[in-house]
C-alpha positions as a Markdown table, in Angstrom:
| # | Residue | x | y | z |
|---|---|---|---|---|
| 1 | Unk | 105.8 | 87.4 | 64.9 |
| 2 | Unk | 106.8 | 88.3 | 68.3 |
| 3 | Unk | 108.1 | 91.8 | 68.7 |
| 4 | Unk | 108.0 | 94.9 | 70.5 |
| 5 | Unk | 105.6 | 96.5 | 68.8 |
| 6 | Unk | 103.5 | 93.1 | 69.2 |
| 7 | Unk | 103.8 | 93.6 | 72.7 |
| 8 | Unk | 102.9 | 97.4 | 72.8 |
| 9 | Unk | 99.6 | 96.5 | 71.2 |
| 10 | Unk | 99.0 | 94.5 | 73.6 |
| 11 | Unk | 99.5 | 96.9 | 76.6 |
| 12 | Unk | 97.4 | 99.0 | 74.7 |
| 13 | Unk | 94.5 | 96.9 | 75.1 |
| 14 | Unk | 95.3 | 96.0 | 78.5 |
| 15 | Unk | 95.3 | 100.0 | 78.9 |
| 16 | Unk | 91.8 | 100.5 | 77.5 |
| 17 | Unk | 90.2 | 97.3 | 79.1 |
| 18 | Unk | 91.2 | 97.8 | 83.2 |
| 19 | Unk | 90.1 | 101.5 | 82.2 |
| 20 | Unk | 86.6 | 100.1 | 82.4 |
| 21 | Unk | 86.8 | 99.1 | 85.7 |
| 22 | Unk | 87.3 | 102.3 | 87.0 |
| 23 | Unk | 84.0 | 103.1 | 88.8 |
| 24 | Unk | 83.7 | 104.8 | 92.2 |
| 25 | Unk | 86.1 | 105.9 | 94.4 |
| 26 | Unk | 86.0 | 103.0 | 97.0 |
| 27 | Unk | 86.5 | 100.3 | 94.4 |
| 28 | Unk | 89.1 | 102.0 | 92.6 |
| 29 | Unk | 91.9 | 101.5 | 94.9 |
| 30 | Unk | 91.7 | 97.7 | 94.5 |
| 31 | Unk | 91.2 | 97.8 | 90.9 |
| 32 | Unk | 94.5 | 100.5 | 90.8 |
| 33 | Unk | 96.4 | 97.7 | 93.0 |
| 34 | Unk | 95.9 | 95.2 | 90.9 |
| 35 | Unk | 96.9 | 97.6 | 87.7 |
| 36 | Unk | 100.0 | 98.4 | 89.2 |
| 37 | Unk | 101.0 | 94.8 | 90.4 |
| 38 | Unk | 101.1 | 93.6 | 86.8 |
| 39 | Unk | 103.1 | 96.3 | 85.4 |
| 40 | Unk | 105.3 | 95.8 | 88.3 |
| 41 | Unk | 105.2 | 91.6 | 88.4 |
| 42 | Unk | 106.1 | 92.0 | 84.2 |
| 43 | Unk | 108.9 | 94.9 | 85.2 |
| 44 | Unk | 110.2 | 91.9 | 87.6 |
| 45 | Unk | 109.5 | 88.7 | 85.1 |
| 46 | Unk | 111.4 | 91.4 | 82.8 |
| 47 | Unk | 114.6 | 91.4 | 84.7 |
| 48 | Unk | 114.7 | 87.8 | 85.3 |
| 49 | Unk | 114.2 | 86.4 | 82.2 |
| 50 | Unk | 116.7 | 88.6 | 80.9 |
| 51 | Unk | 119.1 | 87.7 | 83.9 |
| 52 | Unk | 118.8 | 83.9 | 82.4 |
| 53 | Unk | 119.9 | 85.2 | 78.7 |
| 54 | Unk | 116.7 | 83.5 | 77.0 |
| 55 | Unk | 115.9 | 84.9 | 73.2 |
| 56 | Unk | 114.0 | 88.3 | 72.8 |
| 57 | Unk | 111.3 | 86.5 | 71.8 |
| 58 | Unk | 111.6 | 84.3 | 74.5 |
| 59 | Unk | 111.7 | 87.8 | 76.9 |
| 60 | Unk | 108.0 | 88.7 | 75.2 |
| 61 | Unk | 106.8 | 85.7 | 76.2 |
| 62 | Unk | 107.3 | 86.1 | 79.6 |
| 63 | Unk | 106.3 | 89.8 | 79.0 |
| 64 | Unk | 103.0 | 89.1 | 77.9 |
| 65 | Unk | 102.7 | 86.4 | 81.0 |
| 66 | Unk | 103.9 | 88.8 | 84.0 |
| 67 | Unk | 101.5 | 91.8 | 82.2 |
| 68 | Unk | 98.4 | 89.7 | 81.6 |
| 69 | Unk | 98.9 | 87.3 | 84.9 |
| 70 | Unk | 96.3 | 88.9 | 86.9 |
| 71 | Unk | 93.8 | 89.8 | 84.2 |
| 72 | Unk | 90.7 | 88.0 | 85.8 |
| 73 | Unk | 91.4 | 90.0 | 88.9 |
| 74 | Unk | 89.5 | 92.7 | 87.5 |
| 75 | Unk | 86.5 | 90.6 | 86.7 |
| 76 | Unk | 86.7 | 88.6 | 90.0 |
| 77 | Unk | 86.5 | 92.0 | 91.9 |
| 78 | Unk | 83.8 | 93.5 | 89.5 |
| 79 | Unk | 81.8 | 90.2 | 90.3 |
| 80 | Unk | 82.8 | 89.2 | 93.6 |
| 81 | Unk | 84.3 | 92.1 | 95.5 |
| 82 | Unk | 86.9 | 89.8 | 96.6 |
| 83 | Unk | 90.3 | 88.9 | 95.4 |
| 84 | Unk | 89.8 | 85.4 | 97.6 |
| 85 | Unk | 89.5 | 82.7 | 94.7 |
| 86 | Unk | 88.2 | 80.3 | 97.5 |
| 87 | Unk | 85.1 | 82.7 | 97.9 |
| 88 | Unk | 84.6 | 83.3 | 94.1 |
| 89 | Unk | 86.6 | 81.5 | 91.6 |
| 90 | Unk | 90.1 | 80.7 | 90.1 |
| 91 | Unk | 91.4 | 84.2 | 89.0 |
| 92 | Unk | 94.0 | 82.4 | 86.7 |
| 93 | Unk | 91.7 | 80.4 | 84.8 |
| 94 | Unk | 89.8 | 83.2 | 84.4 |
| 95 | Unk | 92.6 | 85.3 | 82.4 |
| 96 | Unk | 92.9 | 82.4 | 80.4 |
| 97 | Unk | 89.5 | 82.7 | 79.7 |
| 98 | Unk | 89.5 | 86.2 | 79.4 |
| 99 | Unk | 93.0 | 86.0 | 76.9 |
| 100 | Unk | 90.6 | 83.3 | 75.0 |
| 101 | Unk | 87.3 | 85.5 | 74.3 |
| 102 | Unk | 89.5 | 88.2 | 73.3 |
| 103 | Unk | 92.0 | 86.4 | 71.1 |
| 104 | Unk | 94.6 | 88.4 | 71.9 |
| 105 | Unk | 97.0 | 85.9 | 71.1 |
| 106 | Unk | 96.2 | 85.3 | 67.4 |
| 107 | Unk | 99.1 | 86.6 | 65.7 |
| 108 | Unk | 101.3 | 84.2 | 67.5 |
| 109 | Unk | 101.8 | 80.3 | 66.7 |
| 110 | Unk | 99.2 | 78.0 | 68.9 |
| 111 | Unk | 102.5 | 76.5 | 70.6 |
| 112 | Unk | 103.4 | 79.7 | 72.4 |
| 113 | Unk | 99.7 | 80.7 | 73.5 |
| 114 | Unk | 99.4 | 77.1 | 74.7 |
| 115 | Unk | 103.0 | 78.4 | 76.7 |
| 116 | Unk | 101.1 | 81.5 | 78.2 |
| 117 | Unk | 98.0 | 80.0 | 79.0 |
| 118 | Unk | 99.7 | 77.0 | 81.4 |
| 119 | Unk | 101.7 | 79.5 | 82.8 |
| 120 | Unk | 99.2 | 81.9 | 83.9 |
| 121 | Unk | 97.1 | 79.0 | 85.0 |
| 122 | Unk | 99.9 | 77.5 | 87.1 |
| 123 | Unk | 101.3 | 80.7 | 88.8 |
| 124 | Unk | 98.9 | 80.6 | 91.4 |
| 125 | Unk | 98.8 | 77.1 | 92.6 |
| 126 | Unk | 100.6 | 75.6 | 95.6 |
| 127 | Unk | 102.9 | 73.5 | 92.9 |
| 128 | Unk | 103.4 | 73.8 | 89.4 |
| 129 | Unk | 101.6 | 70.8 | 87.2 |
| 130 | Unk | 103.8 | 68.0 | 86.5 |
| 131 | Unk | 101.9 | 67.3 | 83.1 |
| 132 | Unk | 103.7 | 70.3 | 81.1 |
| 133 | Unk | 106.9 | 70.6 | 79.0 |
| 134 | Unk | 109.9 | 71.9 | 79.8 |
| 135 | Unk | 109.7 | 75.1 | 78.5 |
| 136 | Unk | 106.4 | 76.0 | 79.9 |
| 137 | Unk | 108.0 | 75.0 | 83.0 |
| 138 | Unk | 110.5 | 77.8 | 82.8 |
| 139 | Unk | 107.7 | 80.3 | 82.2 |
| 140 | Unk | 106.1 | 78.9 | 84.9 |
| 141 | Unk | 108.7 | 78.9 | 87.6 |
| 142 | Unk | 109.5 | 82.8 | 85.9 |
| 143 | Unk | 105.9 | 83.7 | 87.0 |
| 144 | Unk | 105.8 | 82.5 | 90.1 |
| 145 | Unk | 108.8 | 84.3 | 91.0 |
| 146 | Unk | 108.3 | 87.3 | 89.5 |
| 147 | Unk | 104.4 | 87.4 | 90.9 |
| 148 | Unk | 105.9 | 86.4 | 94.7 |
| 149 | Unk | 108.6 | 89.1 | 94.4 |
| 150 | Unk | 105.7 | 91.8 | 94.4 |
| 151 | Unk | 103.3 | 90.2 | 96.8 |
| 152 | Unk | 106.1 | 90.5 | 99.1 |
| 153 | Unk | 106.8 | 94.3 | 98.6 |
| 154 | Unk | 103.0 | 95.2 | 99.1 |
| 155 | Unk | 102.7 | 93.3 | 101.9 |
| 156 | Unk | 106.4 | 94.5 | 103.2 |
| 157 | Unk | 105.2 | 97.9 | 103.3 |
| 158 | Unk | 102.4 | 97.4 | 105.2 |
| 159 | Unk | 103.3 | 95.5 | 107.9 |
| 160 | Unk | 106.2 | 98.2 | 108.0 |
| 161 | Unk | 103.4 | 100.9 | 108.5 |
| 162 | Unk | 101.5 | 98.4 | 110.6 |
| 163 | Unk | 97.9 | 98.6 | 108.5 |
| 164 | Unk | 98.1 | 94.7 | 109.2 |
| 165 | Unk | 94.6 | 93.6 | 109.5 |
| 166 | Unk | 92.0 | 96.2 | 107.9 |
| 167 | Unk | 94.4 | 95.7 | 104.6 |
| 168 | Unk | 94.9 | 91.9 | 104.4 |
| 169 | Unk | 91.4 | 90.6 | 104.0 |
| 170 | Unk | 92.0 | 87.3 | 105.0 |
| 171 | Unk | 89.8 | 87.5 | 107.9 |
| 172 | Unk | 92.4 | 86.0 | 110.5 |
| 173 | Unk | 92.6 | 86.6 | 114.1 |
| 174 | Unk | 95.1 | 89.4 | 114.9 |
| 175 | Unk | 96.3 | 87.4 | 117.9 |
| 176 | Unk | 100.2 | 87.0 | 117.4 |
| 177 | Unk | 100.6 | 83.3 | 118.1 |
| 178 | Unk | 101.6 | 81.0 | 115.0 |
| 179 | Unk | 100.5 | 77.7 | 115.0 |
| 180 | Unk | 102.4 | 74.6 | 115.5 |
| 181 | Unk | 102.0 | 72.7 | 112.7 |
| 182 | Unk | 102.6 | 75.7 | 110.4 |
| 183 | Unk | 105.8 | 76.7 | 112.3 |
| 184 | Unk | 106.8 | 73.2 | 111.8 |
| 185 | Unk | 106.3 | 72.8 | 107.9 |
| 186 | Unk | 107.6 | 76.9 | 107.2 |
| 187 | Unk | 110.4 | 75.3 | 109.3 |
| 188 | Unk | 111.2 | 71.8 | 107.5 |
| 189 | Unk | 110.5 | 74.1 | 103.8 |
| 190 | Unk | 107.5 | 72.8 | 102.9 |
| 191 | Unk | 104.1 | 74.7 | 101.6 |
| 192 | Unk | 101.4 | 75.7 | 103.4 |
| 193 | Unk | 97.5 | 75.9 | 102.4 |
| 194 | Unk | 95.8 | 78.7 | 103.1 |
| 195 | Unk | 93.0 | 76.8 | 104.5 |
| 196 | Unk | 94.7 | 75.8 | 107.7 |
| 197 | Unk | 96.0 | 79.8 | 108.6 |
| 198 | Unk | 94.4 | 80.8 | 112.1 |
| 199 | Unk | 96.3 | 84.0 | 112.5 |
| 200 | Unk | 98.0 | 86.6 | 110.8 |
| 201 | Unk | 101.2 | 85.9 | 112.3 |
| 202 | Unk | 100.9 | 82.1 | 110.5 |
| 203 | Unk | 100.3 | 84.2 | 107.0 |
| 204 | Unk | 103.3 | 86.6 | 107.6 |
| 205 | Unk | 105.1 | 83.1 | 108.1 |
| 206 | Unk | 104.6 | 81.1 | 105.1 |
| 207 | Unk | 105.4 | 84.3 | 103.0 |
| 208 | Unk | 108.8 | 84.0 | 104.7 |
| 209 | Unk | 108.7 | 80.7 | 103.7 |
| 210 | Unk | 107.9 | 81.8 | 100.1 |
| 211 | Unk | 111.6 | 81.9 | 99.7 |
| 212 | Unk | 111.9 | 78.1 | 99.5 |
| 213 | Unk | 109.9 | 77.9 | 96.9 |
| 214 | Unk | 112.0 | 80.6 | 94.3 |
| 215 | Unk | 113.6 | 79.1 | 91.4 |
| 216 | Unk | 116.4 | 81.5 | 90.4 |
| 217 | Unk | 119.1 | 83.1 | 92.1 |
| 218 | Unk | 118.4 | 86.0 | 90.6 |
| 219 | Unk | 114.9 | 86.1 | 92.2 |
| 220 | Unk | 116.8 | 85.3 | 95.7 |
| 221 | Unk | 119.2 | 88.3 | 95.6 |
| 222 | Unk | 116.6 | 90.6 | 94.0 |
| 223 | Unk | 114.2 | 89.4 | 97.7 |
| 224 | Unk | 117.8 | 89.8 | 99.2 |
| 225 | Unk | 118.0 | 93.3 | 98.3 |
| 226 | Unk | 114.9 | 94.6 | 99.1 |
| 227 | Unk | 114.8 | 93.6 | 102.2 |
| 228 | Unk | 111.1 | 92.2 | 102.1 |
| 229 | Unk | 112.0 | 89.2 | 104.3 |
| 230 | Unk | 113.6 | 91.7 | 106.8 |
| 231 | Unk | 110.3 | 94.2 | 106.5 |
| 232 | Unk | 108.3 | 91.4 | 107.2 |
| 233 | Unk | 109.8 | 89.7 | 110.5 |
| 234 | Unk | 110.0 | 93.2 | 112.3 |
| 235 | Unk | 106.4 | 92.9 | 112.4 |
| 236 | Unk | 106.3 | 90.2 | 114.4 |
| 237 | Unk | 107.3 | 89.3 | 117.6 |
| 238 | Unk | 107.9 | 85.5 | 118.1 |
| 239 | Unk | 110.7 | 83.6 | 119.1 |
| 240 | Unk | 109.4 | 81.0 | 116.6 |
| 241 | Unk | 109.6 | 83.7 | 113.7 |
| 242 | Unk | 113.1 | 84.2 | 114.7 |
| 243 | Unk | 114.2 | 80.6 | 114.3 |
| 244 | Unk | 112.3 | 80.6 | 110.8 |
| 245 | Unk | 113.8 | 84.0 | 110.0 |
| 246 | Unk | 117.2 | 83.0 | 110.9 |
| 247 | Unk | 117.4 | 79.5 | 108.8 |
| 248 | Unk | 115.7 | 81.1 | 105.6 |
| 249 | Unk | 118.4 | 83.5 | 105.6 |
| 250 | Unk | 121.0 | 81.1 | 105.8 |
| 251 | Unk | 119.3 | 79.6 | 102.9 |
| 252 | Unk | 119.3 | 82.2 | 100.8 |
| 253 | Unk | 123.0 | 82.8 | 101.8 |
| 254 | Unk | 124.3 | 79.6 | 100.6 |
| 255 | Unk | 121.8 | 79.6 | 97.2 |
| 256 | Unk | 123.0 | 82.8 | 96.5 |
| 257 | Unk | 126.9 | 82.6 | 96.8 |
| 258 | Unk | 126.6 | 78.7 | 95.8 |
């Protein structure tokens, strides 16, 4: 059965097995920011799916995916000393895998792990699979969200404090252009791969252009309201960031008071 005290065992293991990974003193600051970005993603996959009034079991669900989202981060960085999954491999699989070995899951019927394990393996993709049902779509889209939401305030609050380069690892040129043909797709709303980002200016870009891709209103105000968007244009200098800047916001201004 899915309850609270379900769920507190299972922070309880997640407890004792990121403890592990606490070595040395310069790999524990990575290992800690990923710890505190799932407690913070399930604190905002918390609010949301309580915003949309689903069931309390419905709200451990999503719990258990915002909390364990990000479990083969550990392993990843343990392995790979990266987070990139295009230099090492697909962190959500691996918490599948991870979630798997470990049956963590066991107590609850094979229909609602089937429910976690798409959704973890679909909340960092460019889109979500079109081969699941409707309900793991929900949990899906709740992820994504709720996992975007906090990407944006770490990365808010370092370009704020302008530790730009040395603390995004994406090993982009610190020029400030932004290229044309991401300009042009942030623009017209449409993703972006990573694989075509030149500079950091183009990253700082396409997470303004994150905003498209929220599904709930909730998640809109919640970015709204912590001024993440705002955080992150100051930073840069473009008129072209401007123009994107400007029209996302008027998104988000009719979504929100639609």
């Amino acid at each position: 059965m899915l309850d609270n005290k379900f769920f507190d065992e299972l922070k309880e293991w997640f407890e004792n097995y990121t403890r592990e990974f606490y070595i040395n003193e310069e790999d524990n600051e990575e290992i800690d920011l990923k710890y505190q970005h799932s407690y913070r993603v399930y604190k905002n996959i918390n609010k949301l799916a309580n915003n949309i009034d689903l069931s309390n079991e419905d709200i451990i669900i999503a719990d258990i995916i915002g909390l364990f989202h990000d479990l083969g981060r550990f392993e990843q960085y343990k392995t790979y000393k990266t987070f990139s999954d295009s230099e090492s491999l697909d962190h959500g699989q691996l918490s599948v895998k991870i979630l798997k070995e470990n049956k963590l899951l066991k107590k609850i019927t094979p229909t609602r792990q089937e429910i976690i394990y798409q959704a973890i393996l679909n909340h960092n993709k460019l889109d979500i699979s079109a081969k699941i049902t409707d309900k793991t779509l929900l949990f899906s889209k709740l992820i994504r969200d709720a996992d975007k939401l906090d990407i944006w305030s770490i990365f808010a609050k370092r370009y704020h404090s302008r530790e730009d380069n040395d603390k995004i690892n994406l090993e982009l040129s610190d020029k400030t252009g932004i290229t044309a043909e991401i300009y042009q797709r942030v623009l017209d709303g449409k993703p972006v791969k990573y694989s075509s980002l030149k500079t950091v200016e183009d990253f700082k870009l396409i997470q303004m252009g994150w905003a498209y891709d929220l599904n709930f209103k909730e998640s809109l105000i919640m970015l709204k309201e912590r001024q993440f968007l705002d955080k992150i244009y100051q930073s840069m200098e473009s008129n072209q960031a401007k123009e994107v800047y400007k029209k996302i916001n008027t998104y988000i201004d009719n979504q929100v008071n639609a």
